[in-house]
Short mmCIF file of C-alpha atoms in Angstrom, two decimals:
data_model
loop_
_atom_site.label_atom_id
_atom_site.label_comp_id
_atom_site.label_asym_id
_atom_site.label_seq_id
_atom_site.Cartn_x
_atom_site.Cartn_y
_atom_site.Cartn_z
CA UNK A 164 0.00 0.00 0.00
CA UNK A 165 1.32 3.86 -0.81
CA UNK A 166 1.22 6.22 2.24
CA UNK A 167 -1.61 9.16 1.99
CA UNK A 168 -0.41 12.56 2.46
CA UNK A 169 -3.86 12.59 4.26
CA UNK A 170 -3.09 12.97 7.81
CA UNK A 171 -5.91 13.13 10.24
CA UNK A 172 -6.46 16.43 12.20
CA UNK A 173 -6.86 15.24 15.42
CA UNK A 174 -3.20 15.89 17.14
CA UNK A 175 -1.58 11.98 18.53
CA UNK A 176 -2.21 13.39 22.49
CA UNK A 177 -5.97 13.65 21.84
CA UNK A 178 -5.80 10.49 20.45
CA UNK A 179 -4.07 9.28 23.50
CA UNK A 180 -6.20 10.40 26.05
CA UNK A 181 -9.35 9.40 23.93
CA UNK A 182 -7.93 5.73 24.25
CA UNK A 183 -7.23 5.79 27.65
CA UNK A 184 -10.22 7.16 28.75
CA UNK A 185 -11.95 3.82 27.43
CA UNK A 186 -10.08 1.81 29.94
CA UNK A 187 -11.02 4.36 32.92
CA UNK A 188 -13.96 3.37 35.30
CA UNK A 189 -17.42 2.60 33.02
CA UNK A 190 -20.32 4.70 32.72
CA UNK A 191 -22.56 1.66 32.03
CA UNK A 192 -23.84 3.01 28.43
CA UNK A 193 -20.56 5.04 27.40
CA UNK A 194 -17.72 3.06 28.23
CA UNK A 195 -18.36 -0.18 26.06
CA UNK A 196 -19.13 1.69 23.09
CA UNK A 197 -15.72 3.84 23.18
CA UNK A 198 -14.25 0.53 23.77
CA UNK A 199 -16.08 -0.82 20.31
CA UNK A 200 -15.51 2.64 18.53
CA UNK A 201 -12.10 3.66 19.72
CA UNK A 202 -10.46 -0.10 19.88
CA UNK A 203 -7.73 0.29 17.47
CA UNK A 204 -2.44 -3.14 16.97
CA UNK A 205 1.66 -5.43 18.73
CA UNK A 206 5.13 -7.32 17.95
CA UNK A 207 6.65 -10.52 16.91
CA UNK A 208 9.72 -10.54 15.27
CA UNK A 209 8.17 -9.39 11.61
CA UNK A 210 10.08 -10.69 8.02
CA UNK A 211 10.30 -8.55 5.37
CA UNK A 212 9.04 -10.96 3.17
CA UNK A 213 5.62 -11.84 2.50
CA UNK A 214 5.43 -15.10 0.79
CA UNK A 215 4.24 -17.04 3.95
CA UNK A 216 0.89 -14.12 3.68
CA UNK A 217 0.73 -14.72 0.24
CA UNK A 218 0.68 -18.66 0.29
CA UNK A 219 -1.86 -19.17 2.52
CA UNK A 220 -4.59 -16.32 1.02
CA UNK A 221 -3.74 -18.27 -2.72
CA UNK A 222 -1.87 -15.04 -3.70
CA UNK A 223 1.47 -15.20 -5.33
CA UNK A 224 0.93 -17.78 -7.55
CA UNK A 225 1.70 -17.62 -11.02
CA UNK A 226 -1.14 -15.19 -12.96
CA UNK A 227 -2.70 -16.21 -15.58
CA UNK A 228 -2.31 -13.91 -18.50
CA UNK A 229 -5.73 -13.23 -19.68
CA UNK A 230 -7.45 -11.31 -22.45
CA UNK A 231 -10.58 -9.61 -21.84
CA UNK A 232 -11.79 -7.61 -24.85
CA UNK A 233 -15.45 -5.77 -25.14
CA UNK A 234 -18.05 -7.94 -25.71
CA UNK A 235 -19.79 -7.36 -29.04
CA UNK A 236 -23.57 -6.37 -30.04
CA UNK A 237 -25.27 -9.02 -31.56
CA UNK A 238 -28.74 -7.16 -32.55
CA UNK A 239 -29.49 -3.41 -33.44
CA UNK A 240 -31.13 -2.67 -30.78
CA UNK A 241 -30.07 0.78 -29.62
CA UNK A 242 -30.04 -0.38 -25.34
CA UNK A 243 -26.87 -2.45 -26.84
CA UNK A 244 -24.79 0.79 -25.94
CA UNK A 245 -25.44 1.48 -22.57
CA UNK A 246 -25.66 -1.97 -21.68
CA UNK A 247 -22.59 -3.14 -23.44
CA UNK A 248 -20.72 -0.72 -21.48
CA UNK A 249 -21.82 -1.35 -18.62
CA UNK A 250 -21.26 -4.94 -19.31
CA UNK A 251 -17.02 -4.90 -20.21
CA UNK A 252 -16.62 -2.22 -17.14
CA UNK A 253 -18.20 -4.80 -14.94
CA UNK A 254 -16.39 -7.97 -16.24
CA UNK A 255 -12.82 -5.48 -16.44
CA UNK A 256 -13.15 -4.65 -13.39
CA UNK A 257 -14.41 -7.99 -11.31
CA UNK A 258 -11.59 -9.71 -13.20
CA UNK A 259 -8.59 -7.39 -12.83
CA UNK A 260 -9.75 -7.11 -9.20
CA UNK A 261 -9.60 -10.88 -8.35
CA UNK A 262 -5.85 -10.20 -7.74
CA UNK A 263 -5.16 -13.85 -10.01
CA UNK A 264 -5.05 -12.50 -13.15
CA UNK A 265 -2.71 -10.85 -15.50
CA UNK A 266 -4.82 -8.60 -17.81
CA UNK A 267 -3.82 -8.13 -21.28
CA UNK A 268 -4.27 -4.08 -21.90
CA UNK A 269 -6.75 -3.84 -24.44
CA UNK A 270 -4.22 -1.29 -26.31
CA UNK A 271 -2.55 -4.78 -27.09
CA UNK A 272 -5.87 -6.58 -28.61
CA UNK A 273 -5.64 -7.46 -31.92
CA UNK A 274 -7.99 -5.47 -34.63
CA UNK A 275 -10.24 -8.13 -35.03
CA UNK A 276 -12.16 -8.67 -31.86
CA UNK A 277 -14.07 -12.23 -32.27
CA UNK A 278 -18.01 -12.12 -30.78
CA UNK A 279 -18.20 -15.95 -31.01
CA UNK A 280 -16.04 -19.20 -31.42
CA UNK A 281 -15.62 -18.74 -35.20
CA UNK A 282 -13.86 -15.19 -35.46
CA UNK A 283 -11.06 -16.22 -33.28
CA UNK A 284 -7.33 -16.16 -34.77
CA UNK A 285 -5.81 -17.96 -32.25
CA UNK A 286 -2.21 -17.04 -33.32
CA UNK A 287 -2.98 -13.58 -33.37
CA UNK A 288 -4.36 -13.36 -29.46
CA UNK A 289 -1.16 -16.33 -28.16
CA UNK A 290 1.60 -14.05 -29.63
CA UNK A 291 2.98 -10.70 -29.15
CA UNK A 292 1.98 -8.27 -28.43
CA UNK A 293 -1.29 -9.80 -26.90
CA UNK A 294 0.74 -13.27 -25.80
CA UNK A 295 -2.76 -14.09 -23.97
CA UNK A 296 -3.00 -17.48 -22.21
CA UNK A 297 -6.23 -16.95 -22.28
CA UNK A 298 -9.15 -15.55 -23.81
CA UNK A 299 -13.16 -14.38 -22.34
CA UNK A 300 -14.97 -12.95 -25.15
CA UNK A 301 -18.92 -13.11 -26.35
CA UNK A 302 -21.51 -10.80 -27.49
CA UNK A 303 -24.43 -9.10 -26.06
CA UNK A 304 -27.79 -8.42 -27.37
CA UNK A 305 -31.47 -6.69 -26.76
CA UNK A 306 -34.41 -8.37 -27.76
CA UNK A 307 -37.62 -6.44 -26.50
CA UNK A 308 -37.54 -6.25 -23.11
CA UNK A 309 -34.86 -9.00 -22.74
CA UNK A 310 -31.09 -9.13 -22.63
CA UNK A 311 -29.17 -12.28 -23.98
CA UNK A 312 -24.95 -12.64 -23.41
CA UNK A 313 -23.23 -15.92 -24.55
CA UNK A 314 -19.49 -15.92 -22.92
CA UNK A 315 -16.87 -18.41 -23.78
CA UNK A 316 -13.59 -18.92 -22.12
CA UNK A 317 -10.53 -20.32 -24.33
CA UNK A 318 -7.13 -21.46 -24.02
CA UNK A 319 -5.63 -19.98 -27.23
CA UNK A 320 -2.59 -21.73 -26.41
CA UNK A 321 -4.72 -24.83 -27.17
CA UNK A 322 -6.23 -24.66 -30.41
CA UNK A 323 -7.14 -28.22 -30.91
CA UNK A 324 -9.38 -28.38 -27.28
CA UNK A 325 -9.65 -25.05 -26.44
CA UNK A 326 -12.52 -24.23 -24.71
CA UNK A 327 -12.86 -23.98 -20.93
CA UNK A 328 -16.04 -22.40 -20.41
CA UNK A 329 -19.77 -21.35 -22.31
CA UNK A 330 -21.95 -19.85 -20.77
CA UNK A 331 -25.46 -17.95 -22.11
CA UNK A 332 -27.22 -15.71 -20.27
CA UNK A 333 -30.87 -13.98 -20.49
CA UNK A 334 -32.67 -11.88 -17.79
CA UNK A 335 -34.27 -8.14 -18.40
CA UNK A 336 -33.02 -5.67 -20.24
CA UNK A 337 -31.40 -2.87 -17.67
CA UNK A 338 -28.28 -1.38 -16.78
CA UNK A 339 -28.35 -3.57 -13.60
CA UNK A 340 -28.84 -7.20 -15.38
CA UNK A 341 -26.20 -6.30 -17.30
CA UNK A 342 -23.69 -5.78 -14.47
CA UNK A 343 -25.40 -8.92 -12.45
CA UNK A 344 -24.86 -11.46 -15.84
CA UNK A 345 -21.08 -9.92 -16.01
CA UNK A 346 -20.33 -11.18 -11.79
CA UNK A 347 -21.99 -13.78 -12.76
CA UNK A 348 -19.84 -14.55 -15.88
CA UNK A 349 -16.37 -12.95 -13.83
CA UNK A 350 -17.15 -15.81 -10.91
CA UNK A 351 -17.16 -18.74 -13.77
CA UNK A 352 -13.99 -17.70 -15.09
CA UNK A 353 -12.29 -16.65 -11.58
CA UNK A 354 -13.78 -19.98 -9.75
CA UNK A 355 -12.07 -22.15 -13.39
CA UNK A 356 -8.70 -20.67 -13.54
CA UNK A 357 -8.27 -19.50 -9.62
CA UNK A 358 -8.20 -23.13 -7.78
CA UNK A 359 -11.69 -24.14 -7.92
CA UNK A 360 -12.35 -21.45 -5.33
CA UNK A 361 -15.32 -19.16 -5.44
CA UNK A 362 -15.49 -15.88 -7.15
CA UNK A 363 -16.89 -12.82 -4.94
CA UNK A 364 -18.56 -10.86 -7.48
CA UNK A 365 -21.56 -11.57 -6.62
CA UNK A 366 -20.90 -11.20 -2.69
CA UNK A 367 -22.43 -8.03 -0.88
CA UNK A 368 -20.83 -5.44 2.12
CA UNK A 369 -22.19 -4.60 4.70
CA UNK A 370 -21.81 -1.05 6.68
CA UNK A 371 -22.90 1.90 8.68
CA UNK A 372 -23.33 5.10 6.88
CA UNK A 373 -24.65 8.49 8.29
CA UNK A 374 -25.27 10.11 4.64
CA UNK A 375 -29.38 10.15 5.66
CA UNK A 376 -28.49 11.67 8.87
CA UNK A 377 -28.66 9.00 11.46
CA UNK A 378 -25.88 6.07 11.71
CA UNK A 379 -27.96 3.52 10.09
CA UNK A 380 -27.00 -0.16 8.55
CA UNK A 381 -26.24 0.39 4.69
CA UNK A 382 -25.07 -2.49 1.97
CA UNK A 383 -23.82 -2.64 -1.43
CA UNK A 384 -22.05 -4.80 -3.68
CA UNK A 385 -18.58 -6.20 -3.46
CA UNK A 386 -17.01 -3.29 -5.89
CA UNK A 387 -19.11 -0.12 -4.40
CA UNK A 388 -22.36 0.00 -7.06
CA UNK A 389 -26.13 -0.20 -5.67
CA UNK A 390 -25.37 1.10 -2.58
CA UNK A 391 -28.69 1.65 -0.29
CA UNK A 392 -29.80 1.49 3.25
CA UNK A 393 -31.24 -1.51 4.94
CA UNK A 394 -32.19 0.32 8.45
CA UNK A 395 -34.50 3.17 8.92
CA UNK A 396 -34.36 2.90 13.23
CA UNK A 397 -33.46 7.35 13.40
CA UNK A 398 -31.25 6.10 16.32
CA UNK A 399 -27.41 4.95 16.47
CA UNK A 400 -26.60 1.52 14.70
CA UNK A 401 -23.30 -0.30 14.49
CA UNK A 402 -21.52 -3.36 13.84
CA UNK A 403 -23.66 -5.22 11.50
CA UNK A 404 -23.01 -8.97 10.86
CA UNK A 405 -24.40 -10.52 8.04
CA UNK A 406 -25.64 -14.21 8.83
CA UNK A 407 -23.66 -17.31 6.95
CA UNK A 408 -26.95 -18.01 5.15
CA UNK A 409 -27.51 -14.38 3.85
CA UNK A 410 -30.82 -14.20 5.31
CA UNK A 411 -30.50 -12.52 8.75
CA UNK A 412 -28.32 -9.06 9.99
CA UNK A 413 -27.39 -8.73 13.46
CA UNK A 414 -26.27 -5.32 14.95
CA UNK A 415 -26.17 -3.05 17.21
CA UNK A 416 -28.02 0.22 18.31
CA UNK A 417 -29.32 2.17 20.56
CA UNK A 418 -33.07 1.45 21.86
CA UNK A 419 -34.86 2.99 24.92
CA UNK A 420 -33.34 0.92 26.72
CA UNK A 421 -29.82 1.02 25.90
CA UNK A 422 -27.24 -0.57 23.87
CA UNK A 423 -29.37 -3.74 22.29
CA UNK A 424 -28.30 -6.65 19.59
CA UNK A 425 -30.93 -6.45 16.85
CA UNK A 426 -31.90 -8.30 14.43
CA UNK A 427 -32.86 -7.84 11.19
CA UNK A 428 -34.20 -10.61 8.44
CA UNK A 429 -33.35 -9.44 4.62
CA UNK A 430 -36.06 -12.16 3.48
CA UNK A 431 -39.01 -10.36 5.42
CA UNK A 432 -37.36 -6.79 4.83
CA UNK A 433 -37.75 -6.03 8.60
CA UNK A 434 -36.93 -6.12 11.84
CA UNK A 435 -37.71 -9.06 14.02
CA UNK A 436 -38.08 -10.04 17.44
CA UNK A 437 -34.27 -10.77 19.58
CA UNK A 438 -34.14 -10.53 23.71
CA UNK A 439 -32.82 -7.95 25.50
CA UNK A 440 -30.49 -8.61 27.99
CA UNK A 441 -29.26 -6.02 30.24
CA UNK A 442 -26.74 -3.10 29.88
CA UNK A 443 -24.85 -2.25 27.00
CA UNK A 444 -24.57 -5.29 24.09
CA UNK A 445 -22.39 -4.15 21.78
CA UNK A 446 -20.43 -6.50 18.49
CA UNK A 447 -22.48 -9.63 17.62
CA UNK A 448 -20.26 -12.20 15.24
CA UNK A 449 -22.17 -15.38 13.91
CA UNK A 450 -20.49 -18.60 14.49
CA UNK A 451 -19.78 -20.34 11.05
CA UNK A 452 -22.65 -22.34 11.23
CA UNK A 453 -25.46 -20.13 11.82
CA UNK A 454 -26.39 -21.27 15.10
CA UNK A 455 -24.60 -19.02 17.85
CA UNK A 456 -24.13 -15.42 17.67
CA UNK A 457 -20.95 -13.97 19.84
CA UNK A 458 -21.19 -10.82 21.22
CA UNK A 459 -19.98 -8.31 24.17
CA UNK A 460 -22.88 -7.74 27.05
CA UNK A 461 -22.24 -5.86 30.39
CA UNK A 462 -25.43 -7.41 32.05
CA UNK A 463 -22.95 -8.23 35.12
CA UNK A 464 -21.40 -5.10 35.16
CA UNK A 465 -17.70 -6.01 33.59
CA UNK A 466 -17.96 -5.71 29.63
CA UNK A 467 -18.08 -9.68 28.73
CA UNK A 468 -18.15 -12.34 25.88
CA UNK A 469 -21.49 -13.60 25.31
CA UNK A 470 -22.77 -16.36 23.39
CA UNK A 471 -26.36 -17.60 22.61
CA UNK A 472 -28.21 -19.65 20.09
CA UNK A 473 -29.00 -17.61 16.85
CA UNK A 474 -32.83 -17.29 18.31
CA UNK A 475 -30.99 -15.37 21.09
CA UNK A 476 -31.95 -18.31 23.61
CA UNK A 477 -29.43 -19.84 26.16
CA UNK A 478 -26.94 -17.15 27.26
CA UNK A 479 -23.51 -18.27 28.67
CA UNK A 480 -20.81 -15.98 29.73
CA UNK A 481 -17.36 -17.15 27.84
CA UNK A 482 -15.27 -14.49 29.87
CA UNK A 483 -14.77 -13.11 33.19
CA UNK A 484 -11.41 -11.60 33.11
CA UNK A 485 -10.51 -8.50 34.99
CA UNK A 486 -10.85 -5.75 32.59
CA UNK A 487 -13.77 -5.17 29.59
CA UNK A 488 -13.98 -8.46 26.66
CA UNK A 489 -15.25 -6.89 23.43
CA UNK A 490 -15.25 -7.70 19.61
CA UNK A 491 -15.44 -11.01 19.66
CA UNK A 492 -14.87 -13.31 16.10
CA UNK A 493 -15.02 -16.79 15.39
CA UNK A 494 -12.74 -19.04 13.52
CA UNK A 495 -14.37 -18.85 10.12
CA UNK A 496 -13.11 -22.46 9.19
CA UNK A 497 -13.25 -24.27 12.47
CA UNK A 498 -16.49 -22.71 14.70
CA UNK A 499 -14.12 -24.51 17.73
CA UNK A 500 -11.99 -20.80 18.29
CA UNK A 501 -12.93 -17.07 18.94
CA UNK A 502 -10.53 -13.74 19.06
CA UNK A 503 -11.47 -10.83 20.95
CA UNK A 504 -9.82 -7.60 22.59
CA UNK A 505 -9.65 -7.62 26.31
CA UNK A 506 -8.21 -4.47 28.36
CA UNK A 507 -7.38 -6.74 31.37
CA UNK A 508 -4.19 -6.13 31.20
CA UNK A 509 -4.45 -2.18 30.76
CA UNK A 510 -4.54 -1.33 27.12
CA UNK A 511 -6.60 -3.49 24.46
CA UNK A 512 -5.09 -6.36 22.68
CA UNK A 513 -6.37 -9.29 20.71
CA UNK A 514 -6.37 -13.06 22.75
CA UNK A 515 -8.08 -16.44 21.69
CA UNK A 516 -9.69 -18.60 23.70
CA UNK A 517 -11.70 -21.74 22.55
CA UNK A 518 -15.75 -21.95 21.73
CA UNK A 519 -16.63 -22.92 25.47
CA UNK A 520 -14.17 -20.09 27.30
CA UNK A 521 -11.16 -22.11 28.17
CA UNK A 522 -6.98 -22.26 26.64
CA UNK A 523 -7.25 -18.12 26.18
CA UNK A 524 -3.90 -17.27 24.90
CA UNK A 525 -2.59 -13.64 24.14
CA UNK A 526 -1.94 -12.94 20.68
CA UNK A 527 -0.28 -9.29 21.04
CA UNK A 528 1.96 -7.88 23.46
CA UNK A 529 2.82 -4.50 23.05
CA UNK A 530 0.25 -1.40 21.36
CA UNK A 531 -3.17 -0.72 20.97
CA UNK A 532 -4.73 -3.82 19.15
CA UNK A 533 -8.13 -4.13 18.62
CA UNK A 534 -11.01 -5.26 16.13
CA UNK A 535 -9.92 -8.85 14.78
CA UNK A 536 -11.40 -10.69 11.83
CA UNK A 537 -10.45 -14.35 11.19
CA UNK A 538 -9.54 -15.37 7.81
CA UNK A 539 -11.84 -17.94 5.97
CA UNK A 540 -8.99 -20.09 5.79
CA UNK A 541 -9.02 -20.21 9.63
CA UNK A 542 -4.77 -19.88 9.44
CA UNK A 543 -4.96 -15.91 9.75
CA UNK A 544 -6.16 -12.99 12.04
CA UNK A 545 -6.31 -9.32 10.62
CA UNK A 546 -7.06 -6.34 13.08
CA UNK A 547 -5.95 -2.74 13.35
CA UNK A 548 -3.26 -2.29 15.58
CA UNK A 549 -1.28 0.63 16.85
CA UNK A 550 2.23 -0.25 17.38
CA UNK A 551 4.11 2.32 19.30
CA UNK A 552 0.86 4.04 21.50
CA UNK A 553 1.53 7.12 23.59
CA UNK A 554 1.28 10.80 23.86
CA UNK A 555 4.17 12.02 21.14
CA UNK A 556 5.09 7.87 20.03
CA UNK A 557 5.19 7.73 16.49
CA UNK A 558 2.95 5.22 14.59
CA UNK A 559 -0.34 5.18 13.34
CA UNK A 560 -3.82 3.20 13.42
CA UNK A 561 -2.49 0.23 10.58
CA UNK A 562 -3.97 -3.33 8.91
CA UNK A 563 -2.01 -5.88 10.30
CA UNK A 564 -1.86 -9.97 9.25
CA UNK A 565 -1.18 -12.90 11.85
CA UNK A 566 -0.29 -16.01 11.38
CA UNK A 567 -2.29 -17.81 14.39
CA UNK A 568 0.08 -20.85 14.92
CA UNK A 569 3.63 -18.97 14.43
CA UNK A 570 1.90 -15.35 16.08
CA UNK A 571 4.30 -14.16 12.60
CA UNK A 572 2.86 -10.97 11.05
CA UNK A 573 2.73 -8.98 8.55
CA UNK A 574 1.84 -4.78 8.11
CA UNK A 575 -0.60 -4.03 5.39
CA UNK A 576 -0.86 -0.77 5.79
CA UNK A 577 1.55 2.26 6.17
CA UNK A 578 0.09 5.68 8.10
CA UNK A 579 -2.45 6.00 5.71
CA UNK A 580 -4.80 7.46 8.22
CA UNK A 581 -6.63 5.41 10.94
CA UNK A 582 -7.14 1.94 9.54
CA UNK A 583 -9.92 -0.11 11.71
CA UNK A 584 -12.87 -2.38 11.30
CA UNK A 585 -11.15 -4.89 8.76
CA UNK A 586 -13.53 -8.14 6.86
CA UNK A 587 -12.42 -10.63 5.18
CA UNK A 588 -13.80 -11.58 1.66
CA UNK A 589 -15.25 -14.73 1.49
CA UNK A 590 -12.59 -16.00 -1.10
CA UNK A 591 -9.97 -14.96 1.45
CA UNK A 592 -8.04 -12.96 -1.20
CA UNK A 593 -9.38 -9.59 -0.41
CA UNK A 594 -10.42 -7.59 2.64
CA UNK A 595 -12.65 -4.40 3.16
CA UNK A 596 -11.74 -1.94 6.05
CA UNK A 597 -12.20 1.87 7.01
CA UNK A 598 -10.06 4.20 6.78
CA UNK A 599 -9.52 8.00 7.24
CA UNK A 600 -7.15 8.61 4.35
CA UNK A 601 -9.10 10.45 2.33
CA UNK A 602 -10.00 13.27 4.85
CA UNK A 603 -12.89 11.58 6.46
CA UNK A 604 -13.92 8.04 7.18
CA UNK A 605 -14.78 5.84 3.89
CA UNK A 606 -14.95 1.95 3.03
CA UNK A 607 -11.85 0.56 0.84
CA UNK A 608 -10.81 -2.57 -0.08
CA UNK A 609 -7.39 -4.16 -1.01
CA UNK A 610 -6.03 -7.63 -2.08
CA UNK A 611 -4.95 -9.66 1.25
CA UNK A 612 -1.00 -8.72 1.03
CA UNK A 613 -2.03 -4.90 1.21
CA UNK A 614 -1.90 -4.24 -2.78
CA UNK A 615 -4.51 -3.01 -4.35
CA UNK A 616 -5.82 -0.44 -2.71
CA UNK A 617 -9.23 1.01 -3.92
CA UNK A 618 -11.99 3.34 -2.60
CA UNK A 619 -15.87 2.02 -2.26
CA UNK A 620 -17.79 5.24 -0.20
CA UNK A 621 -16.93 8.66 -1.21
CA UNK A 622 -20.74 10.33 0.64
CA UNK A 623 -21.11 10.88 4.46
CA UNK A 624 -18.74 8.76 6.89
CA UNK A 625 -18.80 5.14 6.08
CA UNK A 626 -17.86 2.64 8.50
CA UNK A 627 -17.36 -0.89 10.02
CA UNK A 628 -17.61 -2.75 6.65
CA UNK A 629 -18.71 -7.01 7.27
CA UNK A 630 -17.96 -8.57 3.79
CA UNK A 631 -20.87 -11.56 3.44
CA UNK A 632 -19.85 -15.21 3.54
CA UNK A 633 -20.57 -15.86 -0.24
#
């Protein structure tokens, strides 16, 4: 990642004393949420190189070198244009951002740009300056009210067997279809030529915004388009968790009666019913299964780790540490693990401990560490994590990378603002965070070693991205 010349306003001594006033005695509704909201990261001997990050996210592999020119029209119909276009931006774009690929520029496509099998010169596209390894082309055309793409996928080093993948396509004819049929088509190509592993095109994020004026629960898709709110509560709403199956959203906000976990179902478009339990609940996480839902509670006074069924039945208390246990995550692969950040030893860092409370380890020693997200690979932890904390240390709010069983990491980020609230994609190759960068707080995403860098929000303050599970 390149450093931002951005640099946030607020002087490194206000930041101090904001931090350490979230460790000072509790006012029962304030203190838990400055824990959730101002919990920003710790040492292990660190290697320069990478390779160990990049191995076990499926980065840093060979790319394939791939050719993606436009698609062509294949009726008259004057909606080709706008639909085309958006089309090829949409497959561009959810290809060259799977981080597997080696895109051929299209200044290097030959003249002749085939629509279907028979228009392909296969020596033209495998050889300089092209030298594809690969080819996704097709054509797109309105009918009526209808839209109809047939995509193929070929090996042009292969002319005798060359096809990998056709695929045809028909659903109505808007701007929107046309983007949906070209994740759909990206996620065919990504999930045959990137290890059998699932494309995230299609995949949604979800965050708070406060654009309309209240912090309420927003989502969009993977690369930024169709964003739109989900909540419309006029109160304060944060952390929302997106269930495994897609169907439910837990979160966050502020009721009558305090600090409440909510719950939301996408399928009925509403809220519905989810206990209350007692002073401030704060940072639901869904276990990998669907069935529990983590989360930080302060019925007993002491912020806690919580965990019930997913009906919000059958409460058990997983912590009772000296100090406030917030943010807690599950191991995305396993269900049998959780991370959190406990201040019980004075400022917040990120431990383990297993499903039922027991073997809690500490994973960071020295810092400010704070909101951890395990990988879907179950082999990594990412959080935001201030290395050097203090009135006048140096060091900002960066990504960070552990590897659980070696407690190795990595920094994916470099003073680019405050970096918090990191998800992993459900492919494990990227992950969405916040960040202050660009003057004021916004969603971004970047491939899983820190490269590719790219902005999703530019209205408002968006923040707390959860990237859905497929």
């Amino acid at each position: 990642m390149t450093k931002s010349n951005v640099k946030s306003g607020m002087s490194r001594n206000t930041i101090g004393l904001r931090r350490v006033a979230v460790f000072s005695p509790i006012d029962r509704i304030k203190a838990p949420l400055l824990v959730l909201m101002g919990l920003l990261m710790f040492g292990f001997p660190c290697f320069a190189q990478q390779d160990w990050i990049r191995t076990g996210t499926g980065l840093g592999v060979e790319k394939v070198r791939l050719a993606v020119p436009d698609f062509k029209p294949s009726t008259p119909d004057p909606k080709n244009i706008d639909l085309l276009k958006a089309f090829n931006d949409t497959l561009w774009n959810d290809l060259d951002n799977a981080g597997i690929f080696d895109l051929v520029s299209k200044s290097f496509n030959p003249l002749e740009v085939p629509g279907q099998p028979s228009e392909i010169k296969f020596e033209v596209w495998s050889s300089p300056p092209a030298n594809a390894s690969m080819l996704a082309f097709g054509n797109l055309g309105v009918g009526g009210n209808s839209v109809t793409v047939q995509g193929w996928l070929y090996d042009v080093k292969n002319p005798t067997s060359p096809q990998v993948l056709g695929k045809q396509y028909t659903d109505t004819a808007t701007t929107d279809s046309a983007r949906l049929i070209a994740h759909k088509f990206a996620d065919e190509i990504i999930f045959r030529l990137g290890g059998g592993i699932q494309g995230v095109a299609e995949s949604k994020i979800y965050f708070v915004s406060s654009r309309a004026g209240h912090k309420e629960i927003w989502a969009m898709d993977y690369d930024g388009s169709n964003q739109h709110p989900i909540t419309h509560l006029g109160s304060i709403s944060l952390s929302p968790r997106i269930s495994p199956d897609g169907s439910r959203l837990a979160f966050s906000s502020l009721t009558k009666t305090g600090w409440e976990i909510m719950m939301y179902s996408l399928e009925l478009g509403r809220s519905v019913t989810f206990p209350r339990f007692g002073g401030t609940n704060l940072s639901p996480a869904w276990s990998p299964d669907g069935t529990k839902l983590a989360f930080s509670g302060s019925r007993t006074g002491e912020s806690e780790i919580y965990v019930v069924d997913s009906s919000g039945g059958n409460p058990k208390r997983l912590t009772a540490g000296k100090g406030p246990d917030v943010s807690p995550t599950w191991n995305r692969k396993t269900g049998a693990q959780l991370a959190f950040v406990s201040g019980r030893t004075g400022l917040p860092q990120i431990y383990t401990m297993e499903a039922d409370g027991t073997n809690v380890q500490r994973m960071t020693d020295q810092g400010y560490a704070v909101s951890p997200t395990w990988s879907p690979n179950g082999q990594f932890l990412a959080f935001s994590w201030m290395r050097k904390y203090g009135p006048g240390m140096p060091g900002a709010n960066d990504l960070y990378l552990m590897d659980i069983a070696s407690k190795q990491w990595v920094q994916l980020s470099h003073d680019g603002g405050r970096n918090d609230f990191p998800s992993w994609s459900p492919d494990g190759r990227h992950i969405v965070f916040q960040s202050s960068r660009s003057g004021s707080e916004q969603i971004w995403t970047m491939l899983a070693d820190g490269t590719k860098v790219q902005q999703l929000t530019f209205t408002g303050n968006n923040t707390q991205p959860n990237w859905s599970w497929k």
